[in-house]
mmCIF file of C-alpha atoms in Angstrom:
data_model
loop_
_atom_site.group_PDB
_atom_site.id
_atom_site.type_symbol
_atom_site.label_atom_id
_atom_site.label_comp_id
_atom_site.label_asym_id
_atom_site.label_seq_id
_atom_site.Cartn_x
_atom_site.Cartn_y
_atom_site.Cartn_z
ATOM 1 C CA UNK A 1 0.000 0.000 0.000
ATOM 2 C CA UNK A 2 1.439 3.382 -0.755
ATOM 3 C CA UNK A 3 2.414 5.652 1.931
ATOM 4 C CA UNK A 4 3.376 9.085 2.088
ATOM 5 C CA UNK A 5 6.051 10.479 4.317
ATOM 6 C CA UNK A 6 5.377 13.846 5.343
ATOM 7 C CA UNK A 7 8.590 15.705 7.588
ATOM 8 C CA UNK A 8 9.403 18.614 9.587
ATOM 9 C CA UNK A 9 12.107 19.285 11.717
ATOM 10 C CA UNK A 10 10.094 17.530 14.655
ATOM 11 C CA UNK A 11 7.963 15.159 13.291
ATOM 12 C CA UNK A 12 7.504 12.175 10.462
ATOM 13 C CA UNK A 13 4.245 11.229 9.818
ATOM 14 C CA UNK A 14 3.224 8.581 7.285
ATOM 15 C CA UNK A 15 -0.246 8.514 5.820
ATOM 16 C CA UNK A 16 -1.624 5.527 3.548
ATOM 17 C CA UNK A 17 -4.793 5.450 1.163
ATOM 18 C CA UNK A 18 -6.837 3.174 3.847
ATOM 19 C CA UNK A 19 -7.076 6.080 6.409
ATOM 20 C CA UNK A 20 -9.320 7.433 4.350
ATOM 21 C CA UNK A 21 -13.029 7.008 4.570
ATOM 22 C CA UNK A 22 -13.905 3.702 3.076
ATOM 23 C CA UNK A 23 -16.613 5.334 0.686
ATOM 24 C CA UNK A 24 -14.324 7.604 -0.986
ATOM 25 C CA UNK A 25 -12.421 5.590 -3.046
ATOM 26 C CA UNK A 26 -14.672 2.708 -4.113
ATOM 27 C CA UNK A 27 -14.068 2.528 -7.650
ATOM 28 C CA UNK A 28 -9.893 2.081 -7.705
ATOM 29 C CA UNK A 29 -7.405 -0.241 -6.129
ATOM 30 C CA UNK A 30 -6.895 1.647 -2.820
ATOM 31 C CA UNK A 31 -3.220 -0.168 -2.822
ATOM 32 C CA UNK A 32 -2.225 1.657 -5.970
ATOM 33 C CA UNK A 33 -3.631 4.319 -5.286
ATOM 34 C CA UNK A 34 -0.552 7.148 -4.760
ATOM 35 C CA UNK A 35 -1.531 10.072 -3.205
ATOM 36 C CA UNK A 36 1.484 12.076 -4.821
ATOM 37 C CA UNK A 37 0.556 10.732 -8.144
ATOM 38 C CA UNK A 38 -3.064 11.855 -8.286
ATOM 39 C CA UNK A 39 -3.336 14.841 -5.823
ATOM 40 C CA UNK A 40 -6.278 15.922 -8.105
ATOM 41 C CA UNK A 41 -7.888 13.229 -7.635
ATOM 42 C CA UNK A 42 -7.647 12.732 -4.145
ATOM 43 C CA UNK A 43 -8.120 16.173 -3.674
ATOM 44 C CA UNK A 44 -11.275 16.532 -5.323
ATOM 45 C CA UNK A 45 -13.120 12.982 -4.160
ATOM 46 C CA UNK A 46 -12.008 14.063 -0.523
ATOM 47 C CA UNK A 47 -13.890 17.641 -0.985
ATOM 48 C CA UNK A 48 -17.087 16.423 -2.758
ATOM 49 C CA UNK A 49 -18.007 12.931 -0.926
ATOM 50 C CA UNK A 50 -15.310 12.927 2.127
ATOM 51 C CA UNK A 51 -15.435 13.691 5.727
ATOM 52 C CA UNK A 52 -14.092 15.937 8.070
ATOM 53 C CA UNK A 53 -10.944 13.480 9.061
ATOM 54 C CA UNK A 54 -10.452 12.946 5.398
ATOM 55 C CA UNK A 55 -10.227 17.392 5.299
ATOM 56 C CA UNK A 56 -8.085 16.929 8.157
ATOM 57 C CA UNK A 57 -6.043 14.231 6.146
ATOM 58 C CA UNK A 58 -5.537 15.863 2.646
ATOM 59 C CA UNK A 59 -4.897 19.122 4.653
ATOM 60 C CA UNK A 60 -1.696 17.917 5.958
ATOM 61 C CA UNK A 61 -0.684 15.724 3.110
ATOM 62 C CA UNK A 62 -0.354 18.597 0.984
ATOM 63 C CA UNK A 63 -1.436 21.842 2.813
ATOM 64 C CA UNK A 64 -3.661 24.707 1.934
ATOM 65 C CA UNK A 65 -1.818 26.184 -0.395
ATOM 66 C CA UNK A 66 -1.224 23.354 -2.740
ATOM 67 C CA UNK A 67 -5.014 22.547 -2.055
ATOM 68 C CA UNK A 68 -6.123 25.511 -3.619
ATOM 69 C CA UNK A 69 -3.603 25.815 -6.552
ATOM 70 C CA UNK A 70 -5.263 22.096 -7.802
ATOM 71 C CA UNK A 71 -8.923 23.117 -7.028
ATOM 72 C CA UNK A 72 -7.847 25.945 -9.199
ATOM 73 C CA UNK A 73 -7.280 24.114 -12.196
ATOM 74 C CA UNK A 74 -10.557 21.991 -11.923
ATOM 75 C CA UNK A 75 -12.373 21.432 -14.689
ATOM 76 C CA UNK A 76 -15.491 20.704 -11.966
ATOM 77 C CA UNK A 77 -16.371 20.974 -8.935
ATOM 78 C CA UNK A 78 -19.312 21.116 -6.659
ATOM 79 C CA UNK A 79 -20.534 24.837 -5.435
ATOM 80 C CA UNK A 80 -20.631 24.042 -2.132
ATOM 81 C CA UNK A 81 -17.159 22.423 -2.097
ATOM 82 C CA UNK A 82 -15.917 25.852 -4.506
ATOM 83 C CA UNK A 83 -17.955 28.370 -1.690
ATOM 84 C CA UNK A 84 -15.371 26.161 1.363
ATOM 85 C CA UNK A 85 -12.303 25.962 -0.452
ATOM 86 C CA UNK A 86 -12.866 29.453 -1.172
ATOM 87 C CA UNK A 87 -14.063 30.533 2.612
ATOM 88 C CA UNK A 88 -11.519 28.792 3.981
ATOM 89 C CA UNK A 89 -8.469 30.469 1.729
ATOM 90 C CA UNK A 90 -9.915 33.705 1.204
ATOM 91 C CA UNK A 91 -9.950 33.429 -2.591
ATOM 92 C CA UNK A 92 -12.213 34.490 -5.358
ATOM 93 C CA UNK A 93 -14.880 32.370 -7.075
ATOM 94 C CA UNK A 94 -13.465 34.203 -10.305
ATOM 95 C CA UNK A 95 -10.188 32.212 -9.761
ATOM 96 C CA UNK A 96 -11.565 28.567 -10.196
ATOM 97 C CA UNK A 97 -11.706 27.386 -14.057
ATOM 98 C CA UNK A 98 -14.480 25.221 -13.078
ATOM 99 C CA UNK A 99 -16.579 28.569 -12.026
ATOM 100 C CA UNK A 100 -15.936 29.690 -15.376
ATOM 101 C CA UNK A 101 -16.854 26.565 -16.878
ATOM 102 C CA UNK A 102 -20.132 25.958 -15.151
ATOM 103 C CA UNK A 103 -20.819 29.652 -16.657
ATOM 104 C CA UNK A 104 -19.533 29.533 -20.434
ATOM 105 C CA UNK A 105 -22.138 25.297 -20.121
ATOM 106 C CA UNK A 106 -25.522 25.872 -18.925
ATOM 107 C CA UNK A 107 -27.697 23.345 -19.029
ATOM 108 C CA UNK A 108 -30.922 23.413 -20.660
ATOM 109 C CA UNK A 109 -32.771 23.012 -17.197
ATOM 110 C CA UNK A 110 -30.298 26.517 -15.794
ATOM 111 C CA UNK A 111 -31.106 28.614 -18.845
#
């Protein structure tokens, strides 16, 4: 199963794919899984169907910042996960690209 090491100074901590809710990642081999392959991925599944460990997880796997440069380049993503990530780093909806992509395709039923 792939781990990830994450170090400081003080502290090693190492954090697998099956410390994640079981739900999340249903539909892939959780041992291949690598969470510094596919941070999108992760990233994403974690904010639309995850918990609040699983925040708490991806949060120090790869940190706010690098959370919010991936959400930025999202071709989707759910408003209410777009309205946190944005809350929580005081960013603009006008940053996402999937804001601007849920504007340039409405649906027939949003019209």
């Amino acid at each position: 199963m792939p781990t990830v090491q994450l170090k400081n100074e003080h502290l090693t901590l190492e954090v697998s794919t099956q410390q994640f809710s079981s739900h999340l990642f249903w539909d892939v081999n959780e041992k291949e899984l690598d969470v510094d392959k596919y941070p999108a991925f992760v990233i994403q599944r974690v904010l639309e169907h995850g918990e609040m460990n699983d925040w708490c997880l991806i949060n120090s796997i790869y940190g706010l910042d690098k959370i919010v440069e991936i959400c930025k380049t999202l071709r989707t993503l759910d408003p209410v996960c777009l309205s946190f990530i944005c809350t929580i780093s005081h960013t603009n909806k006008e940053d996402y690209r999937c804001y601007h992509t849920k504007q340039s395709n409405p649906t027939l039923w949003n019209s």
